[in-house]
Structures are given as structure tokens and as C-alpha cells.
mmCIF file of C-alpha atoms in Angstrom:
data_model
loop_
_atom_site.group_PDB
_atom_site.id
_atom_site.type_symbol
_atom_site.label_atom_id
_atom_site.label_comp_id
_atom_site.label_asym_id
_atom_site.label_seq_id
_atom_site.Cartn_x
_atom_site.Cartn_y
_atom_site.Cartn_z
ATOM 1 C CA MET L 1 0.118 0.038 0.027
ATOM 2 C CA GLU L 2 1.723 3.132 -1.142
ATOM 3 C CA GLN L 3 0.367 6.488 0.012
ATOM 4 C CA LEU L 4 0.311 9.105 -2.758
ATOM 5 C CA PHE L 5 -1.665 11.956 -1.101
ATOM 6 C CA SER L 6 -3.257 12.792 2.393
ATOM 7 C CA GLN L 7 -4.313 16.283 2.900
ATOM 8 C CA VAL L 8 -7.149 18.249 4.567
ATOM 9 C CA LEU L 9 -8.878 20.228 1.826
ATOM 10 C CA ARG L 10 -11.894 22.401 1.827
ATOM 11 C CA VAL L 11 -14.878 20.655 0.193
ATOM 12 C CA SER L 12 -18.327 22.186 -0.453
ATOM 13 C CA VAL L 13 -20.815 19.543 0.986
ATOM 14 C CA ARG L 14 -24.330 19.585 -0.547
ATOM 15 C CA CYS L 15 -27.006 17.101 0.674
ATOM 16 C CA ARG L 16 -30.894 17.122 -0.243
ATOM 17 C CA ASP L 17 -32.814 19.407 1.995
ATOM 18 C CA CYS L 18 -29.639 20.760 3.674
ATOM 19 C CA GLU L 19 -27.830 23.948 3.448
ATOM 20 C CA ASP L 20 -24.393 23.937 1.483
ATOM 21 C CA ARG L 21 -21.435 24.017 3.904
ATOM 22 C CA LYS L 22 -17.888 23.949 3.615
ATOM 23 C CA SER L 23 -16.156 21.271 5.444
ATOM 24 C CA ASN L 24 -12.545 20.378 6.028
ATOM 25 C CA ILE L 25 -12.236 16.884 4.680
ATOM 26 C CA ARG L 26 -9.039 14.786 4.488
ATOM 27 C CA VAL L 27 -8.582 13.441 0.952
ATOM 28 C CA THR L 28 -6.228 10.240 0.870
ATOM 29 C CA ILE L 29 -5.278 8.416 -2.347
ATOM 30 C CA GLN L 30 -3.412 5.318 -2.032
ATOM 31 C CA LEU L 31 -2.052 2.762 -4.581
ATOM 32 C CA GLN L 32 -2.471 -0.940 -3.602
ATOM 33 C CA LEU L 33 -0.423 -3.501 -5.186
ATOM 34 C CA THR L 34 -1.598 -7.228 -5.004
ATOM 35 C CA THR L 35 0.643 -9.827 -6.420
ATOM 36 C CA SER L 36 -1.171 -12.815 -5.464
ATOM 37 C CA PRO L 37 -3.299 -14.644 -7.065
ATOM 38 C CA ILE L 38 -2.796 -12.262 -9.941
ATOM 39 C CA HIS L 39 -0.836 -9.044 -10.171
ATOM 40 C CA ARG L 40 -3.164 -6.161 -9.928
ATOM 41 C CA ARG L 41 -3.125 -2.399 -8.874
ATOM 42 C CA ASP L 42 -6.079 -0.550 -7.358
ATOM 43 C CA LEU L 43 -6.354 3.076 -6.721
ATOM 44 C CA LEU L 44 -7.911 3.939 -3.432
ATOM 45 C CA VAL L 45 -9.724 7.253 -2.809
ATOM 46 C CA ARG L 46 -10.766 7.942 0.573
ATOM 47 C CA LEU L 47 -12.511 10.982 2.211
ATOM 48 C CA THR L 48 -12.523 11.174 5.916
ATOM 49 C CA ASP L 49 -13.042 13.871 8.605
ATOM 50 C CA ASP L 50 -10.457 14.315 11.448
ATOM 51 C CA ALA L 51 -13.050 15.786 13.641
ATOM 52 C CA ASP L 52 -15.782 13.112 12.954
ATOM 53 C CA PRO L 53 -14.592 9.482 13.414
ATOM 54 C CA PHE L 54 -17.775 8.116 11.544
ATOM 55 C CA PHE L 55 -17.166 10.079 8.371
ATOM 56 C CA LEU L 56 -15.787 7.749 5.682
ATOM 57 C CA PHE L 57 -16.445 7.766 2.012
ATOM 58 C CA SER L 58 -14.395 5.704 -0.231
ATOM 59 C CA LEU L 59 -13.748 4.393 -3.927
ATOM 60 C CA SER L 60 -11.509 1.663 -5.244
ATOM 61 C CA ILE L 61 -10.589 2.039 -8.749
ATOM 62 C CA SER L 62 -9.163 -1.247 -10.549
ATOM 63 C CA GLU L 63 -7.631 -1.034 -14.061
ATOM 64 C CA GLU L 64 -10.719 -2.246 -15.692
ATOM 65 C CA ASP L 65 -12.767 0.351 -13.589
ATOM 66 C CA PHE L 66 -10.615 2.837 -14.919
ATOM 67 C CA GLN L 67 -11.251 1.929 -18.510
ATOM 68 C CA SER L 68 -15.096 2.642 -17.997
ATOM 69 C CA LEU L 69 -14.273 5.880 -16.096
ATOM 70 C CA LYS L 70 -11.957 6.993 -19.007
ATOM 71 C CA VAL L 71 -14.712 6.258 -21.524
ATOM 72 C CA GLN L 72 -17.597 7.972 -19.452
ATOM 73 C CA GLN L 73 -15.604 11.108 -18.519
ATOM 74 C CA GLY L 74 -13.646 11.518 -21.568
ATOM 75 C CA LEU L 75 -10.281 11.335 -19.930
ATOM 76 C CA LEU L 76 -7.140 11.417 -21.923
ATOM 77 C CA VAL L 77 -4.715 9.904 -19.544
ATOM 78 C CA ASP L 78 -4.075 6.151 -18.794
ATOM 79 C CA PHE L 79 -4.275 4.367 -15.381
ATOM 80 C CA ALA L 80 -0.620 4.871 -14.614
ATOM 81 C CA SER L 81 -0.588 8.633 -14.915
ATOM 82 C CA PHE L 82 -4.271 9.150 -13.595
ATOM 83 C CA PRO L 83 -3.120 9.564 -9.964
ATOM 84 C CA GLN L 84 -0.696 12.316 -10.442
ATOM 85 C CA LYS L 85 -3.303 14.197 -12.773
ATOM 86 C CA PHE L 86 -5.989 13.815 -9.997
ATOM 87 C CA ILE L 87 -3.360 14.909 -7.298
ATOM 88 C CA ASP L 88 -2.562 17.847 -9.421
ATOM 89 C CA LEU L 89 -6.218 18.781 -9.686
ATOM 90 C CA LEU L 90 -6.387 18.504 -5.873
ATOM 91 C CA LYS L 91 -3.410 20.744 -5.364
ATOM 92 C CA LEU L 92 -5.027 23.399 -7.517
ATOM 93 C CA CYS L 93 -8.053 23.318 -5.546
ATOM 94 C CA CYS L 94 -5.945 23.534 -2.308
ATOM 95 C CA SER L 95 -3.988 26.563 -3.597
ATOM 96 C CA GLU L 96 -7.204 28.351 -4.326
ATOM 97 C CA GLN L 97 -9.241 27.544 -1.297
ATOM 98 C CA GLU L 98 -8.471 30.444 0.803
ATOM 99 C CA SER L 99 -9.467 32.781 -2.173
ATOM 100 C CA GLU L 100 -12.982 34.601 -1.987
ATOM 101 C CA ASN L 101 -13.766 33.301 -5.644
ATOM 102 C CA PRO L 102 -11.771 30.101 -6.080
ATOM 103 C CA ARG L 103 -11.600 28.956 -9.747
ATOM 104 C CA PHE L 104 -11.148 25.246 -8.888
ATOM 105 C CA VAL L 105 -13.367 23.804 -6.195
ATOM 106 C CA LEU L 106 -14.046 20.381 -4.730
ATOM 107 C CA ASN L 107 -17.865 19.314 -4.185
ATOM 108 C CA LEU L 108 -19.216 16.218 -2.354
ATOM 109 C CA THR L 109 -22.884 15.955 -3.370
ATOM 110 C CA CYS L 110 -25.358 13.240 -2.137
ATOM 111 C CA GLN L 111 -28.956 12.700 -3.118
ATOM 112 C CA SER L 112 -30.117 11.788 0.509
ATOM 113 C CA ALA L 113 -30.617 13.886 3.557
ATOM 114 C CA PRO L 114 -28.538 14.000 5.745
ATOM 115 C CA LEU L 115 -25.149 12.957 4.253
ATOM 116 C CA GLU L 116 -25.695 9.144 3.692
ATOM 117 C CA GLY L 117 -25.208 6.564 1.027
ATOM 118 C CA PRO L 118 -23.255 7.041 -2.167
ATOM 119 C CA ALA L 119 -21.888 10.638 -2.828
ATOM 120 C CA SER L 120 -20.339 12.163 -5.923
ATOM 121 C CA PHE L 121 -16.891 13.709 -5.333
ATOM 122 C CA SER L 122 -16.065 16.219 -7.968
ATOM 123 C CA VAL L 123 -13.421 18.772 -9.102
ATOM 124 C CA VAL L 124 -15.149 21.617 -10.727
ATOM 125 C CA GLU L 125 -13.754 24.780 -12.375
ATOM 126 C CA THR L 126 -16.017 27.768 -12.616
ATOM 127 C CA ASN L 127 -15.257 30.388 -15.264
ATOM 128 C CA ALA L 128 -17.280 33.404 -16.556
ATOM 129 C CA PHE L 129 -19.459 31.064 -18.569
ATOM 130 C CA LYS L 130 -20.067 27.945 -16.804
ATOM 131 C CA HIS L 131 -19.177 25.036 -14.271
ATOM 132 C CA LEU L 132 -16.658 22.696 -15.783
ATOM 133 C CA ASN L 133 -16.508 19.244 -14.321
ATOM 134 C CA HIS L 134 -12.863 17.973 -14.569
ATOM 135 C CA LEU L 135 -13.705 14.869 -12.635
ATOM 136 C CA SER L 136 -16.452 13.103 -10.859
ATOM 137 C CA LEU L 137 -16.082 9.950 -8.728
ATOM 138 C CA ARG L 138 -19.024 8.121 -7.112
ATOM 139 C CA LEU L 139 -17.804 7.112 -3.650
ATOM 140 C CA ALA L 140 -19.631 4.782 -1.297
ATOM 141 C CA GLN L 141 -20.166 5.521 2.365
ATOM 142 C CA GLY L 142 -18.038 3.294 4.628
ATOM 143 C CA SER L 143 -19.890 0.368 6.147
ATOM 144 C CA ASP L 144 -19.538 -0.393 9.908
ATOM 145 C CA ARG L 145 -16.906 -3.020 9.027
ATOM 146 C CA GLU L 146 -14.829 -0.451 6.914
ATOM 147 C CA LEU L 147 -15.304 2.101 9.700
ATOM 148 C CA LYS L 148 -14.043 -0.430 12.313
ATOM 149 C CA ASP L 149 -10.790 -1.045 10.121
ATOM 150 C CA TYR L 150 -10.276 2.595 9.488
ATOM 151 C CA LEU L 151 -10.781 3.545 13.132
ATOM 152 C CA ALA L 152 -8.399 0.829 14.282
ATOM 153 C CA ALA L 153 -5.776 2.066 12.114
ATOM 154 C CA CYS L 154 -6.270 5.667 13.332
ATOM 155 C CA LEU L 155 -6.019 4.490 16.875
ATOM 156 C CA ALA L 156 -2.643 2.587 16.107
ATOM 157 C CA SER L 157 -1.208 5.677 14.500
ATOM 158 C CA MET L 158 -2.359 7.973 17.305
ATOM 159 C CA LYS L 159 -1.013 5.584 19.810
ATOM 160 C CA ALA L 160 2.360 5.534 18.015
ATOM 161 C CA GLU L 161 2.378 9.292 18.039
ATOM 162 C CA LYS L 162 1.470 9.470 21.698
ATOM 163 C CA GLN L 163 4.326 7.101 22.569
ATOM 164 C CA ALA L 164 6.827 9.256 20.555
ATOM 165 C CA LEU L 165 5.495 12.434 22.317
ATOM 166 C CA ASP L 166 5.977 10.606 25.540
ATOM 167 C CA LEU L 167 9.656 9.766 24.885
ATOM 168 C CA LYS L 168 10.259 13.380 23.556
ATOM 169 C CA LEU L 169 8.752 14.901 26.776
ATOM 170 C CA LYS L 170 11.165 12.442 28.872
ATOM 171 C CA LYS L 171 14.198 13.235 26.714
ATOM 172 C CA THR L 172 13.282 17.153 26.909
ATOM 173 C CA GLU L 173 13.020 16.972 30.763
ATOM 174 C CA ASP L 174 16.177 15.084 30.956
ATOM 175 C CA ASP L 175 18.223 17.261 28.789
ATOM 176 C CA LEU L 176 17.048 20.475 30.105
ATOM 177 C CA SER L 177 17.452 19.385 33.718
ATOM 178 C CA ARG L 178 21.098 18.379 32.890
ATOM 179 C CA GLN L 179 21.967 21.627 31.273
ATOM 180 C CA LEU L 180 20.095 23.487 34.280
ATOM 181 C CA SER L 181 22.116 21.604 36.952
ATOM 182 C CA TYR L 182 25.275 22.136 34.901
ATOM 183 C CA ALA L 183 24.521 25.955 34.672
ATOM 184 C CA GLN L 184 23.742 26.269 38.273
ATOM 185 C CA GLN L 185 27.168 24.724 39.348
ATOM 186 C CA MET I 1 -22.915 6.544 32.128
ATOM 187 C CA GLU I 2 -21.077 6.036 35.499
ATOM 188 C CA GLN I 3 -17.788 4.068 35.228
ATOM 189 C CA LEU I 4 -17.503 1.771 38.127
ATOM 190 C CA PHE I 5 -14.469 -0.254 37.362
ATOM 191 C CA SER I 6 -11.940 -0.468 34.591
ATOM 192 C CA GLN I 7 -8.751 -2.433 34.984
ATOM 193 C CA VAL I 8 -6.361 -4.850 33.079
ATOM 194 C CA LEU I 9 -6.665 -8.326 34.607
ATOM 195 C CA ARG I 10 -5.144 -11.559 33.772
ATOM 196 C CA VAL I 11 -7.668 -13.946 32.287
ATOM 197 C CA SER I 12 -7.458 -17.540 31.090
ATOM 198 C CA VAL I 13 -8.637 -17.841 27.575
ATOM 199 C CA ARG I 14 -10.105 -21.080 26.509
ATOM 200 C CA CYS I 15 -11.473 -22.012 22.946
ATOM 201 C CA ARG I 16 -12.168 -25.162 21.342
ATOM 202 C CA ASP I 17 -9.069 -26.887 19.910
ATOM 203 C CA CYS I 18 -6.768 -23.937 21.060
ATOM 204 C CA GLU I 19 -4.247 -24.218 23.762
ATOM 205 C CA ASP I 20 -5.212 -22.370 26.877
ATOM 206 C CA ARG I 21 -3.500 -18.997 27.280
ATOM 207 C CA LYS I 22 -3.408 -16.044 29.736
ATOM 208 C CA SER I 23 -4.260 -12.835 28.419
ATOM 209 C CA ASN I 24 -4.319 -9.364 29.720
ATOM 210 C CA ILE I 25 -7.829 -8.231 29.331
ATOM 211 C CA ARG I 26 -9.404 -4.884 30.407
ATOM 212 C CA VAL I 27 -12.596 -5.534 32.274
ATOM 213 C CA THR I 28 -14.989 -2.393 32.381
ATOM 214 C CA ILE I 29 -18.076 -2.159 34.404
ATOM 215 C CA GLN I 30 -20.458 0.827 33.817
ATOM 216 C CA LEU I 31 -23.772 1.623 35.156
ATOM 217 C CA GLN I 32 -26.084 3.407 32.453
ATOM 218 C CA LEU I 33 -28.991 5.464 33.783
ATOM 219 C CA THR I 34 -31.791 6.134 31.195
ATOM 220 C CA THR I 35 -34.736 8.318 32.389
ATOM 221 C CA SER I 36 -36.544 8.651 29.341
ATOM 222 C CA PRO I 37 -38.869 7.121 28.079
ATOM 223 C CA ILE I 38 -38.723 5.086 31.347
ATOM 224 C CA HIS I 39 -36.568 5.246 34.200
ATOM 225 C CA ARG I 40 -34.009 2.271 34.075
ATOM 226 C CA ARG I 41 -30.674 1.014 35.102
ATOM 227 C CA ASP I 42 -28.454 -1.221 33.134
ATOM 228 C CA LEU I 43 -25.192 -2.660 34.103
ATOM 229 C CA LEU I 44 -22.552 -2.995 31.286
ATOM 230 C CA VAL I 45 -19.836 -5.427 31.488
ATOM 231 C CA ARG I 46 -17.050 -4.921 28.752
ATOM 232 C CA LEU I 47 -14.015 -7.054 28.074
ATOM 233 C CA THR I 48 -11.456 -5.410 25.742
ATOM 234 C CA ASP I 49 -7.724 -5.872 25.023
ATOM 235 C CA ASP I 50 -5.543 -2.701 24.835
ATOM 236 C CA ALA I 51 -3.276 -4.657 22.478
ATOM 237 C CA ASP I 52 -6.049 -5.759 20.050
ATOM 238 C CA PRO I 53 -8.356 -3.118 18.852
ATOM 239 C CA PHE I 54 -10.835 -5.810 17.423
ATOM 240 C CA PHE I 55 -11.236 -7.772 20.839
ATOM 241 C CA LEU I 56 -14.580 -6.964 22.158
ATOM 242 C CA PHE I 57 -17.041 -8.830 24.321
ATOM 243 C CA SER I 58 -19.851 -7.367 26.280
ATOM 244 C CA LEU I 59 -23.063 -7.846 28.171
ATOM 245 C CA SER I 60 -25.722 -5.491 29.213
ATOM 246 C CA ILE I 61 -27.650 -6.493 32.417
ATOM 247 C CA SER I 62 -31.028 -4.874 33.042
ATOM 248 C CA GLU I 63 -32.956 -5.215 36.203
ATOM 249 C CA GLU I 64 -35.210 -7.797 34.805
ATOM 250 C CA ASP I 65 -32.237 -9.732 33.374
ATOM 251 C CA PHE I 66 -30.632 -9.648 36.754
ATOM 252 C CA GLN I 67 -33.666 -11.384 38.312
ATOM 253 C CA SER I 68 -33.102 -14.433 35.851
ATOM 254 C CA LEU I 69 -29.393 -14.359 36.607
ATOM 255 C CA LYS I 70 -30.009 -14.348 40.266
ATOM 256 C CA VAL I 71 -32.340 -17.366 40.261
ATOM 257 C CA GLN I 72 -30.147 -19.265 37.727
ATOM 258 C CA GLN I 73 -26.921 -18.749 39.571
ATOM 259 C CA GLY I 74 -28.359 -18.771 43.070
ATOM 260 C CA LEU I 75 -27.239 -15.295 43.914
ATOM 261 C CA LEU I 76 -28.071 -13.525 47.245
ATOM 262 C CA VAL I 77 -27.608 -10.020 46.470
ATOM 263 C CA ASP I 78 -30.034 -7.492 44.767
ATOM 264 C CA PHE I 79 -29.315 -5.461 41.645
ATOM 265 C CA ALA I 80 -28.135 -2.498 43.459
ATOM 266 C CA SER I 81 -25.526 -4.332 45.483
ATOM 267 C CA PHE I 82 -24.464 -6.612 42.740
ATOM 268 C CA PRO I 83 -21.927 -4.464 40.989
ATOM 269 C CA GLN I 84 -19.874 -3.874 44.145
ATOM 270 C CA LYS I 85 -19.824 -7.541 44.789
ATOM 271 C CA PHE I 86 -18.777 -8.249 41.439
ATOM 272 C CA ILE I 87 -16.002 -5.727 41.544
ATOM 273 C CA ASP I 88 -14.966 -7.346 44.988
ATOM 274 C CA LEU I 89 -14.542 -10.686 43.142
ATOM 275 C CA LEU I 90 -12.603 -9.069 40.476
ATOM 276 C CA LYS I 91 -10.236 -7.376 42.901
ATOM 277 C CA LEU I 92 -9.777 -10.624 44.633
ATOM 278 C CA CYS I 93 -8.698 -12.149 41.333
ATOM 279 C CA CYS I 94 -6.388 -9.210 40.738
ATOM 280 C CA SER I 95 -4.708 -9.477 44.115
ATOM 281 C CA GLU I 96 -3.775 -13.179 43.313
ATOM 282 C CA GLN I 97 -2.919 -12.890 39.786
ATOM 283 C CA GLU I 98 0.916 -12.821 40.381
ATOM 284 C CA SER I 99 0.760 -15.919 42.552
ATOM 285 C CA GLU I 100 1.718 -19.338 41.160
ATOM 286 C CA ASN I 101 -1.366 -21.088 42.448
ATOM 287 C CA PRO I 102 -4.012 -18.334 42.565
ATOM 288 C CA ARG I 103 -7.154 -19.428 44.468
ATOM 289 C CA PHE I 104 -9.434 -16.923 42.457
ATOM 290 C CA VAL I 105 -9.170 -16.925 38.656
ATOM 291 C CA LEU I 106 -10.971 -15.459 35.575
ATOM 292 C CA ASN I 107 -11.900 -17.611 32.771
ATOM 293 C CA LEU I 108 -13.146 -16.611 29.298
ATOM 294 C CA THR I 109 -14.389 -19.840 27.557
ATOM 295 C CA CYS I 110 -15.890 -20.105 24.062
ATOM 296 C CA GLN I 111 -17.079 -23.100 22.143
ATOM 297 C CA SER I 112 -15.834 -22.129 18.819
ATOM 298 C CA ALA I 113 -12.335 -21.767 17.505
ATOM 299 C CA PRO I 114 -10.853 -19.259 17.300
ATOM 300 C CA LEU I 115 -12.126 -17.071 20.084
ATOM 301 C CA GLU I 116 -15.561 -16.019 18.330
ATOM 302 C CA GLY I 117 -19.296 -15.724 19.078
ATOM 303 C CA PRO I 118 -20.560 -15.664 22.621
ATOM 304 C CA ALA I 119 -18.203 -16.485 25.366
ATOM 305 C CA SER I 120 -18.659 -17.292 29.038
ATOM 306 C CA PHE I 121 -16.743 -15.153 31.548
ATOM 307 C CA SER I 122 -16.435 -16.665 34.995
ATOM 308 C CA VAL I 123 -15.005 -15.957 38.367
ATOM 309 C CA VAL I 124 -13.755 -19.344 39.709
ATOM 310 C CA GLU I 125 -12.335 -20.380 43.030
ATOM 311 C CA THR I 126 -10.289 -23.399 43.110
ATOM 312 C CA ASN I 127 -9.982 -25.315 46.520
ATOM 313 C CA ALA I 128 -8.487 -28.697 47.228
ATOM 314 C CA PHE I 129 -11.634 -30.206 46.486
ATOM 315 C CA LYS I 130 -13.137 -28.602 43.633
ATOM 316 C CA HIS I 131 -13.624 -25.548 41.135
ATOM 317 C CA LEU I 132 -16.290 -23.265 42.508
ATOM 318 C CA ASN I 133 -17.995 -20.995 40.091
ATOM 319 C CA HIS I 134 -18.823 -17.658 41.968
ATOM 320 C CA LEU I 135 -20.227 -16.103 38.820
ATOM 321 C CA SER I 136 -20.529 -16.758 35.104
ATOM 322 C CA LEU I 137 -21.722 -14.172 32.530
ATOM 323 C CA ARG I 138 -22.506 -14.842 29.048
ATOM 324 C CA LEU I 139 -20.807 -12.316 26.932
ATOM 325 C CA ALA I 140 -21.538 -11.580 23.293
ATOM 326 C CA GLN I 141 -18.871 -10.748 20.871
ATOM 327 C CA GLY I 142 -18.768 -7.127 19.628
ATOM 328 C CA SER I 143 -20.446 -6.483 16.281
ATOM 329 C CA ASP I 144 -18.738 -4.334 13.622
ATOM 330 C CA ARG I 145 -21.165 -1.474 14.561
ATOM 331 C CA GLU I 146 -20.294 -1.903 18.490
ATOM 332 C CA LEU I 147 -16.628 -2.156 17.575
ATOM 333 C CA LYS I 148 -16.954 0.920 15.559
ATOM 334 C CA ASP I 149 -18.402 2.979 18.501
ATOM 335 C CA TYR I 150 -15.981 1.458 20.817
ATOM 336 C CA LEU I 151 -13.038 2.440 18.704
ATOM 337 C CA ALA I 152 -14.242 5.895 18.073
ATOM 338 C CA ALA I 153 -14.414 6.443 21.887
ATOM 339 C CA CYS I 154 -10.789 4.961 22.231
ATOM 340 C CA LEU I 155 -9.579 7.305 19.315
ATOM 341 C CA ALA I 156 -11.341 10.367 21.214
ATOM 342 C CA SER I 157 -9.611 9.594 24.468
ATOM 343 C CA MET I 158 -6.259 8.804 23.098
ATOM 344 C CA LYS I 159 -6.554 12.164 20.999
ATOM 345 C CA ALA I 160 -7.338 14.017 24.384
ATOM 346 C CA GLU I 161 -4.312 12.371 26.119
ATOM 347 C CA LYS I 162 -2.076 13.241 23.211
ATOM 348 C CA GLN I 163 -3.178 16.822 23.258
ATOM 349 C CA ALA I 164 -2.386 17.166 27.003
ATOM 350 C CA LEU I 165 0.888 15.570 26.433
ATOM 351 C CA ASP I 166 1.524 18.046 23.744
ATOM 352 C CA LEU I 167 0.624 20.937 26.128
ATOM 353 C CA LYS I 168 2.808 19.452 28.790
ATOM 354 C CA LEU I 169 5.814 19.172 26.471
ATOM 355 C CA LYS I 170 5.410 22.803 25.482
ATOM 356 C CA LYS I 171 5.189 23.725 29.015
ATOM 357 C CA THR I 172 8.053 21.696 30.284
ATOM 358 C CA GLU I 173 10.328 23.320 27.293
ATOM 359 C CA ASP I 174 9.258 26.772 28.187
ATOM 360 C CA ASP I 175 9.734 26.421 32.102
ATOM 361 C CA LEU I 176 12.980 24.672 31.764
ATOM 362 C CA SER I 177 14.363 27.125 29.099
ATOM 363 C CA ARG I 178 13.336 30.032 31.294
ATOM 364 C CA GLN I 179 15.061 28.490 34.290
ATOM 365 C CA LEU I 180 18.128 27.851 32.090
ATOM 366 C CA SER I 181 18.436 31.339 30.629
ATOM 367 C CA TYR I 182 17.927 32.725 34.387
ATOM 368 C CA ALA I 183 20.644 30.234 35.739
ATOM 369 C CA GLN I 184 23.039 31.230 32.681
ATOM 370 C CA GLN I 185 22.864 35.106 33.325
#
């Protein structure tokens, strides 16, 4: 599993009967390589919210899935170069997200209310004439099982960070106490 | 939700076709008070493993459930005093768990292999003559949904601990640097 991108981005969230709102959503892109039983590559796109442990939308794109996506959305790149192009688009949105009238924005739209079930994640450019859809991916909401796995991974990394911090605190106390007692002599 | 007990205890785990093993299991007892729509009290017993995020067995005992448990196991206490008696038994096991031949032990037994499905959690006293079962509770294995909620709660408390540690580290650095610069003057 190779992590290609993981960043918190401003996303406009739209559900039916809800007011549009801007949310800070973590977008993660990973490439999963499987060699057994057959060699395959899957691109995993995941939306999570660092402030809401139950927020999880994801999509796995295999090479075959990508062929349909390519035809359906008129893409001109192949599977190998798609991730980088997608990341370039995300970075473009990121660079503009503080602007009052961003040209590139991210939308997460779902038909139900509240945010539930499948949702469409799009990169949209707005010019003087119209909204141009650069890419639109249909993400599924995480099941209890997927959420469980995601939360266990979050917990493990949080635990590791906490342990590192614990060590750093001890080391800082030791270092500075030593320097202090040396300076006081 | 009132937490009455939460401690890591040595438990003998037995599944079918597995070798018995001693595990360090966190036993948590909580009292849940609900006032609406009706006033009710439930005792929640939960077994988790700090090292295995997917380990979760639990049982919720209502006042009615307790009446059956009382008859079935010949208990002489009422619902209100049951939690403290149970905790006393757990503390007794805890105080003996380092001994080579503990008189009181905790068992977690399940019929399937590996540890899966309902399991029986018992407090057993062993004397020269026999094994005496002081209490035996039938716990259900956590569903994906329950695990998801449990992991989200773990993540929230781990996050809070990490933030507290972060603050403490900053404060320690500031304090000691100030003392150091003062001592060096």
C-alpha cells in the first residue's frame, strides 16, 4: 500500500434539503499492489474527517474500472498517470481554497439527507461562462466494517504518535534538567 | 454513564481446539442510567484488549435480566449491590494473579475456535476439593457496529491524552528554558 496523497482540503458538501456547507475533509489517495493470486493495481480514494470518526467515503478503482471511467468522463490519460493528474487537480483546489472566488473547487454531493449513502466527489472549475466538471467520482459510504478497520488504523497511529511524544517529553526533561544543573554549578 | 471499574486483569482464555492462554484483558463495568422514556438502570460489562483493537465482548444486564441471573446462579444480592460484589470478586482475582497457584481466577471460555461468538466469563475459586463457580456471565462478541463505536471512543480519549501531552511538552520546554536562561545569566 503506497500513500500518494493525504491532505485536509476545503470541500463544499451538499445534501438534499440541507444548506450547503464548507467542510475540512481529508482526501487520501493510495495505490494498492496485489501480486497474488494475480498481479493487480487498485487506486483507493478515501474521504475522512479528522473531527468526525464516523465520516468515511471511499472508492477503489481497478484498472478495468478505470477504462469505464475514462470512456464515461472523456479522460485522455491512462491508469498509470491518472493518480498524478488527480493529485495535481487537488493541489490546484488547495492553492485556491483561501480565495474569495476560487476557480477550482471540490464538491461532495449526495442525493439523500443527511449525508448518507453514495456521494459524488467532483473537481469543478468555474469560469465566467459555466461550471466545468474535470472529474467526478462516485464514492460509497463506509460500512460499519470499513469504519471499524479505519478507526483501528487511526487508533494505532495515534498511539504511536502519543508514545513518541511521551519519549520526547522525557528526553526534553532530562536534557534541560541536565543543562540546568550544569549551569547552576 | 457511570464508570464503576476499569482495570487490566489476567484472564485464562479457552477456545475449542486452542491451547489455553493467559491474556491481559481490560474489564470495564459501567452503570447506564436512562430516564426517558422510562427510568431504567443497566449494568454494562465489557472485556477489551488494549493490544488488540478488534477484541470486544460485552453484556448489558437490565434489572429484569438480573432477576433471571439471580435465580439461575443462586445469587443472594439484589441489583443495587451486585456491581460492588462483582467488583470485589474481580479485585480478589487481581490480588492473586501474580501468585503461582491463585485461588481465584478469571476464565473466558468459548465453544468455537478461534475466540469467536458468545463466550462465558467466569470467576472461579479453586480449593483442594473442586472448582467453585462464583459467577458466570455470557458475553456477546462485539458486532462491527459496536466495535466502531468502541474504537471511536478510544480514538477520542487517545486524542485528548495526546493533546494534553503536547501541552505538557510545550510547558516543560518553556519552563526549563526560562530557568536555564536565568541560571546562565
